[in-house]
CSV table of C-alpha atoms in Angstrom, one decimal:
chain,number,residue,atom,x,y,z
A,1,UNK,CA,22.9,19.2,-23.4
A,2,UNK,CA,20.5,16.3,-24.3
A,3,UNK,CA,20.3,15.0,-27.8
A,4,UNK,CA,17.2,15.9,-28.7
A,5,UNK,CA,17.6,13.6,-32.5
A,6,UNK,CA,17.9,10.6,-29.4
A,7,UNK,CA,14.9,8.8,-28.0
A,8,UNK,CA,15.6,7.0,-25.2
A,9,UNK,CA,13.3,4.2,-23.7
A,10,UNK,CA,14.5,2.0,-20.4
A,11,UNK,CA,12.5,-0.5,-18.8
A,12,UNK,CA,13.2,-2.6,-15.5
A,13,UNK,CA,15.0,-2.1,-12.3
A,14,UNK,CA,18.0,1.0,-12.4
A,15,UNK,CA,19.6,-1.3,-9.4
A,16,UNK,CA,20.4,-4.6,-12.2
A,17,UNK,CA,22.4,-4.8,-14.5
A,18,UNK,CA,22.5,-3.0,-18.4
A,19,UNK,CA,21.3,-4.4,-21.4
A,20,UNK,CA,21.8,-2.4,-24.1
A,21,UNK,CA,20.2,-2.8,-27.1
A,22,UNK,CA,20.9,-1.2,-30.4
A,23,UNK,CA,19.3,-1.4,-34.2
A,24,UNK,CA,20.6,0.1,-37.2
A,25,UNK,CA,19.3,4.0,-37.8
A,26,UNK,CA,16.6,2.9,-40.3
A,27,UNK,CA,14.9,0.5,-38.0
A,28,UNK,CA,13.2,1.6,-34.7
A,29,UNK,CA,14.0,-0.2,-31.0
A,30,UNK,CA,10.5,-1.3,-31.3
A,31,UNK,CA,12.2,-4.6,-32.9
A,32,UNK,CA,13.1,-5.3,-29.8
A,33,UNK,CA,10.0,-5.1,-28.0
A,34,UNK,CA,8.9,-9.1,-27.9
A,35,UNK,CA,11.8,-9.7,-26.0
A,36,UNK,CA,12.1,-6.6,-23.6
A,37,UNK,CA,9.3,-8.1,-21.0
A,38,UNK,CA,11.2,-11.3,-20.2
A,39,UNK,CA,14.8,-9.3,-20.2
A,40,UNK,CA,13.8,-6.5,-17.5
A,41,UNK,CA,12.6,-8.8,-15.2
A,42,UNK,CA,16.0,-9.1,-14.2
A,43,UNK,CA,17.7,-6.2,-15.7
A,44,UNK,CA,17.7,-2.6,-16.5
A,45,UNK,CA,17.4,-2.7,-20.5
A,46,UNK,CA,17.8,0.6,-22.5
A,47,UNK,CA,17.0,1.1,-25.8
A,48,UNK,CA,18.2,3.9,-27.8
A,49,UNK,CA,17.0,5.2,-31.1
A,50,UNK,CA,18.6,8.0,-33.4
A,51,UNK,CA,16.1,9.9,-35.1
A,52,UNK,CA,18.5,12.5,-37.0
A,53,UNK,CA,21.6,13.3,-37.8
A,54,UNK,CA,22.6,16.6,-36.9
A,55,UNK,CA,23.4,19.9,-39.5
A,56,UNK,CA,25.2,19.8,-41.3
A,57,UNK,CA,24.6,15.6,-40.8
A,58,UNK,CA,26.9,13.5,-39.3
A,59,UNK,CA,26.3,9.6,-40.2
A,60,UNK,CA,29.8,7.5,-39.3
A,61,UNK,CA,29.6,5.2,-36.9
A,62,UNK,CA,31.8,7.1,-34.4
A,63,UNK,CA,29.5,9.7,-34.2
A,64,UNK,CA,26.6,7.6,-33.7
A,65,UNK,CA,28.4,5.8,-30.9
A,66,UNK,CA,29.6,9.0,-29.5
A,67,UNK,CA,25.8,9.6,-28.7
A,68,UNK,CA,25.0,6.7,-27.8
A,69,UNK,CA,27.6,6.8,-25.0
A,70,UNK,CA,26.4,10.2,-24.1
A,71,UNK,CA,23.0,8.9,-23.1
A,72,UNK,CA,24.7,5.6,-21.2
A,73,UNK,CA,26.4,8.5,-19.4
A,74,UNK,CA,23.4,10.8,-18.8
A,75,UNK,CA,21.9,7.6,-17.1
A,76,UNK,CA,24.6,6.8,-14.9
A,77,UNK,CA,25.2,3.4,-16.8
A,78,UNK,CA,28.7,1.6,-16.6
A,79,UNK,CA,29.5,-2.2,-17.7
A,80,UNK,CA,26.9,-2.8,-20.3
A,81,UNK,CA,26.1,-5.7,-22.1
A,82,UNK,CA,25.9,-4.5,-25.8
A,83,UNK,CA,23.8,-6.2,-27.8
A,84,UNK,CA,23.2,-5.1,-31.7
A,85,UNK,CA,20.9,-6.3,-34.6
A,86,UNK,CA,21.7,-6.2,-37.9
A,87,UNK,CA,24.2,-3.2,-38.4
A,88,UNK,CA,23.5,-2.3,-34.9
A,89,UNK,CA,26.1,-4.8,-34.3
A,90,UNK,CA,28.6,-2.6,-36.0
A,91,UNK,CA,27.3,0.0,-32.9
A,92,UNK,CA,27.6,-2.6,-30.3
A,93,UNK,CA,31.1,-3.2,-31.8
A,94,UNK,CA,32.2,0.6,-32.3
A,95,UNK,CA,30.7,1.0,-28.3
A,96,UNK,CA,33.3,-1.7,-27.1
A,97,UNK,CA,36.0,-0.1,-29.2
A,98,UNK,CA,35.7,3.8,-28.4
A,99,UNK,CA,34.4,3.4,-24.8
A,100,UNK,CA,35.8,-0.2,-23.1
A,101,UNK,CA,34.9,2.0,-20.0
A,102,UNK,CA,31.5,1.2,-20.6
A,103,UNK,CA,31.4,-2.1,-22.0
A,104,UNK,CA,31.1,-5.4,-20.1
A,105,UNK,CA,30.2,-7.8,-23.0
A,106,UNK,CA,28.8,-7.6,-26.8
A,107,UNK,CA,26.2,-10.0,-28.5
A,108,UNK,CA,25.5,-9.5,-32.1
A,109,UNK,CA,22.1,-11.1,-34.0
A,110,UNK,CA,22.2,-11.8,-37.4
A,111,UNK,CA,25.0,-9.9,-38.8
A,112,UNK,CA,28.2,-11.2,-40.7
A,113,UNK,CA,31.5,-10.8,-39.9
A,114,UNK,CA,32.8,-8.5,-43.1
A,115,UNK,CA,30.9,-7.8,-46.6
A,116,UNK,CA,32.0,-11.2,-47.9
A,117,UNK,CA,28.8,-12.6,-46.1
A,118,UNK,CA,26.5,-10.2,-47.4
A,119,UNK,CA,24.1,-12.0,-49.9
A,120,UNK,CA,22.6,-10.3,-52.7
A,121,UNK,CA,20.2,-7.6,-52.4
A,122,UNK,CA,17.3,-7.1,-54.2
A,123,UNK,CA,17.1,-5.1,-57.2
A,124,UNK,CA,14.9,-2.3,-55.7
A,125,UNK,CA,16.7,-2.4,-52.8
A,126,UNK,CA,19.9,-1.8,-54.8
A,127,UNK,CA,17.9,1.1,-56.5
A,128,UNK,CA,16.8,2.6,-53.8
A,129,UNK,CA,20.6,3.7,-52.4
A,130,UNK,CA,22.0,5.0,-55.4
A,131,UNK,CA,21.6,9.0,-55.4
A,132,UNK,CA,19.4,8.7,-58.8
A,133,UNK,CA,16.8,6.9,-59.2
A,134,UNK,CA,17.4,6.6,-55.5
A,135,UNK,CA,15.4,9.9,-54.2
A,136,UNK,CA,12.6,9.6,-56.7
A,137,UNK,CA,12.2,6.0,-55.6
A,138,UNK,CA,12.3,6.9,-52.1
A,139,UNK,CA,9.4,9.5,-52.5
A,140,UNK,CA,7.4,7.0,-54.4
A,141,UNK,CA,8.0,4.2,-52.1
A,142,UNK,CA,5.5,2.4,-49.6
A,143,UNK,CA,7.3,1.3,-46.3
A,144,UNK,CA,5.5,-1.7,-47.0
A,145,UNK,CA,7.3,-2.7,-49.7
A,146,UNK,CA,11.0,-1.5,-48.8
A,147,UNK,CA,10.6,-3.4,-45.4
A,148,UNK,CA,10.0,-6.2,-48.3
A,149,UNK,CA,12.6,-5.2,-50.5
A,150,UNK,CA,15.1,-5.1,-47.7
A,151,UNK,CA,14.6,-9.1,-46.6
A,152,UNK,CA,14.7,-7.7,-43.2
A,153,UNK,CA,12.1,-10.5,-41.8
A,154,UNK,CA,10.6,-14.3,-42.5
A,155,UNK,CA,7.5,-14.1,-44.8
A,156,UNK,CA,4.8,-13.8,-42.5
A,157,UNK,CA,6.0,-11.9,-39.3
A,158,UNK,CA,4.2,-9.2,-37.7
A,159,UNK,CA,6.4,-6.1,-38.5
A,160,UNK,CA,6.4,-3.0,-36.0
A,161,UNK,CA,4.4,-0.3,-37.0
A,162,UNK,CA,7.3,1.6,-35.7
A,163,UNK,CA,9.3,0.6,-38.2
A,164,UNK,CA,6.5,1.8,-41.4
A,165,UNK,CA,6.4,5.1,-39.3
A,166,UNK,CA,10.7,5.4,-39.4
A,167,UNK,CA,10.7,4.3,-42.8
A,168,UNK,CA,8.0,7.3,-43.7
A,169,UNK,CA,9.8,10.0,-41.7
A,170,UNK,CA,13.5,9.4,-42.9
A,171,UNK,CA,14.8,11.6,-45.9
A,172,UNK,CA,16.4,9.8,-48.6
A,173,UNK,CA,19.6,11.2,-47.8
A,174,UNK,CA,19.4,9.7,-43.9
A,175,UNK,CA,18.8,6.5,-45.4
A,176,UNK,CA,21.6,6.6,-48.0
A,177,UNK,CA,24.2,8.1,-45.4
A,178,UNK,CA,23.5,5.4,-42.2
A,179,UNK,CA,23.9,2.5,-44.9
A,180,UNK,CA,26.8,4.3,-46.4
A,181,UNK,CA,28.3,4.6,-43.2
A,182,UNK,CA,27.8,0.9,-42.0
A,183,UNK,CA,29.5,-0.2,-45.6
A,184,UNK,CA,32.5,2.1,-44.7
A,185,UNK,CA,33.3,0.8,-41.1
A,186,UNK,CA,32.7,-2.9,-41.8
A,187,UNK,CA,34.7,-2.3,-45.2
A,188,UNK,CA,37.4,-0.7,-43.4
A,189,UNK,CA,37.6,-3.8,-40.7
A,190,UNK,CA,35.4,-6.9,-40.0
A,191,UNK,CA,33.9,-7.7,-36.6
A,192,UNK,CA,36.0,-10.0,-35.7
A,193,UNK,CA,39.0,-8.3,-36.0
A,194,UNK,CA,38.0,-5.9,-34.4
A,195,UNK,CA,36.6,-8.0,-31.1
A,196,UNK,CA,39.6,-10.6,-31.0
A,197,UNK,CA,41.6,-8.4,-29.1
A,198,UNK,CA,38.8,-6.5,-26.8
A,199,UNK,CA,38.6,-9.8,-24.3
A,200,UNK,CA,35.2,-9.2,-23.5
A,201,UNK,CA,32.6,-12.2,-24.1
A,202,UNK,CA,30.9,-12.5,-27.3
A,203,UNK,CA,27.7,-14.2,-27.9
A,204,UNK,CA,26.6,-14.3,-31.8
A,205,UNK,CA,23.2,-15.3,-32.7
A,206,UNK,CA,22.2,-15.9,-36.0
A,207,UNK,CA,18.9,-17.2,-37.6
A,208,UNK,CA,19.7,-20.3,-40.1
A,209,UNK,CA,17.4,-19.0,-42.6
A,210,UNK,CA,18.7,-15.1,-42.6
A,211,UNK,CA,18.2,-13.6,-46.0
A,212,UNK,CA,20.9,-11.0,-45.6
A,213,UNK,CA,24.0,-12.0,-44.3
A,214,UNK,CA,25.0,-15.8,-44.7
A,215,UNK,CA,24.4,-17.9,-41.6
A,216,UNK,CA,27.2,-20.0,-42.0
A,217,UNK,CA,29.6,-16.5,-41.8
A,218,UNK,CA,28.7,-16.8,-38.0
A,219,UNK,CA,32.3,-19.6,-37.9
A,220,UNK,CA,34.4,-16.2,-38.8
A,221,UNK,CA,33.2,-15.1,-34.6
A,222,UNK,CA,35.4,-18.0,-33.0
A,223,UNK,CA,38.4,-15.8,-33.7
A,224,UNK,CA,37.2,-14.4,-30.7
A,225,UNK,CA,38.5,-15.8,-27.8
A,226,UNK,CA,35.5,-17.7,-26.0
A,227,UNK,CA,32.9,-16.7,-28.5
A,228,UNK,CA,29.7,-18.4,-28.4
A,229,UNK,CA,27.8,-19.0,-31.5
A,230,UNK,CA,24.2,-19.9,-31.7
A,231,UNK,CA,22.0,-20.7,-34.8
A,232,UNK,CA,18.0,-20.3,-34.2
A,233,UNK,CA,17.1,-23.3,-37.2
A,234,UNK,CA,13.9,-21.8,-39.1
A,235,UNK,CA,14.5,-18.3,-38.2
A,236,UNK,CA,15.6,-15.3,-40.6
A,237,UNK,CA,16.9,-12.0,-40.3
A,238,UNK,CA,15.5,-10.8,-37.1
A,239,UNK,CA,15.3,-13.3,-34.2
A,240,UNK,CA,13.9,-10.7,-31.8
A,241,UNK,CA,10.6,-10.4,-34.2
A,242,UNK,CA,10.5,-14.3,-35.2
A,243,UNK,CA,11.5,-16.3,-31.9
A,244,UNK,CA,11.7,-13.7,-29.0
A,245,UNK,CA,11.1,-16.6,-26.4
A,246,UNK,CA,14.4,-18.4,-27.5
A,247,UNK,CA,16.2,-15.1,-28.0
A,248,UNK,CA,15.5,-14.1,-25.1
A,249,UNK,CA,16.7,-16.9,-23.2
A,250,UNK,CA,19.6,-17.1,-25.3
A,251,UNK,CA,20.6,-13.2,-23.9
A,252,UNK,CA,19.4,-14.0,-20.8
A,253,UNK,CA,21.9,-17.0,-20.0
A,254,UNK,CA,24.4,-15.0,-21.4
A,255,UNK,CA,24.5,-12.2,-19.2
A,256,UNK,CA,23.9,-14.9,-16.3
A,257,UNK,CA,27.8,-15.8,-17.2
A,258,UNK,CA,29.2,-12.3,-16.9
A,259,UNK,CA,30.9,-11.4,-13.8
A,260,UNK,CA,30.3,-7.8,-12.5
């Protein structure tokens, strides 16, 4: 039966190949949506979001990639590229992991290799996941400002209205399980590790100025054998939003490389 917590949005031919692409549960795919045009003109690009969490909820990362597979199934899809943002890479990851069946190649944006490149968050951000204040803060909180809070884009990019509308729908508890979740698998094993052995291309892109994760963590990726690293010089946390035209491109080429 269809996940009906999954929202599923494909564009471009069915007869290309896949581009996957994945964000973490708190943002929408709509931060993908600068770059989609130029990517299904040659390829059939899916997007998948997870809007809840089952009951009682579910929020490992096995689970989310468990559904996410289910829809690549429903669809028909085989030999993806996987492409994640953020913690979405930990998705595109977990994907290559539990179903190589389905996985042709992963490229991660703007995510570092294990917690050790995670740079300080803000205070309210810090706040915000603990279970108290946490859940009073949460009802009292604008989107506005968490999207702030959370350094997720460059001072002056235009932000999704998609991703205010997420931010206002998820519970606390949604928001404090997904990130718990993404600090457990990463904690338990970084990306690296857990590509190095996969031998599936890897294409890392990472914006020089990224207020999350530290750009220069993106050296850890050439443990992977044949990894390709790029660095997007006056772009932040979310490539996609900030420079779609090179992002783009960047994917593009990418998948040009793969042999199906």
């Amino acid at each position: 039966m269809p996940d009906s917590d999954v929202q599923v949005l494909v564009d471009g031919d069915p007869d290309t190949s896949t581009l996957l692409l994945l964000t973490n549960a708190a943002a929408p795919s709509a931060m993908w949506t600068p770059v989609v045009p130029a990517l299904a003109e040659s390829h059939y690009v899916v997007r998948v979001d997870l809007l809840g969490h089952g009951t009682p909820p579910r929020y490992d990362v096995a689970t989310q990639v468990r559904r996410i597979a289910a829809v690549l199934d429903r669809l028909g899809r085989t030999r993806v590229t996987a492409v994640g943002h953020s913690s979405g890479s930990m998705l595109a990851t977990a994907l290559a992991e539990e179903r190589p069946d389905l996985t042709a190649a992963v490229a991660l944006l703007d995510m570092g290799p294990d917690l050790a490149a995670q740079l300080p968050e803000s205070l309210l951000f810090r706040l915000v996941r603990t279970r108290f204040p946490g859940a009073l803060l949460w009802r009292l909180r604008s989107p506005r400002s968490m999207a702030k809070a959370a350094r997720g884009t460059a001072a002056g990019v235009h932000i999704p209205e998609e991703w205010f509308e997420q931010l206002r729908r998820m519970p606390h508890r949604d928001f404090r399980g997904v990130l718990n979740a993404y600090q457990d698998y990463l904690g338990q094993r970084g990306l690296p590790e857990r590509l190095r052995g996969s031998g599936l291309p890897l294409l890392v892109i990472f914006g020089a100025d990224d207020e999350r994760w530290l750009a220069s963590s993106a050296e850890a990726y050439r443990v992977v054998p044949g990894a390709r690293i790029e660095l997007l010089p006056g772009v932040g946390h979310t490539p996609p939003l900030e420079a779609p035209e090179p992002t783009a491109a960047l994917l593009l080429e990418f998948a040009a490389t793969l042999v199906r």
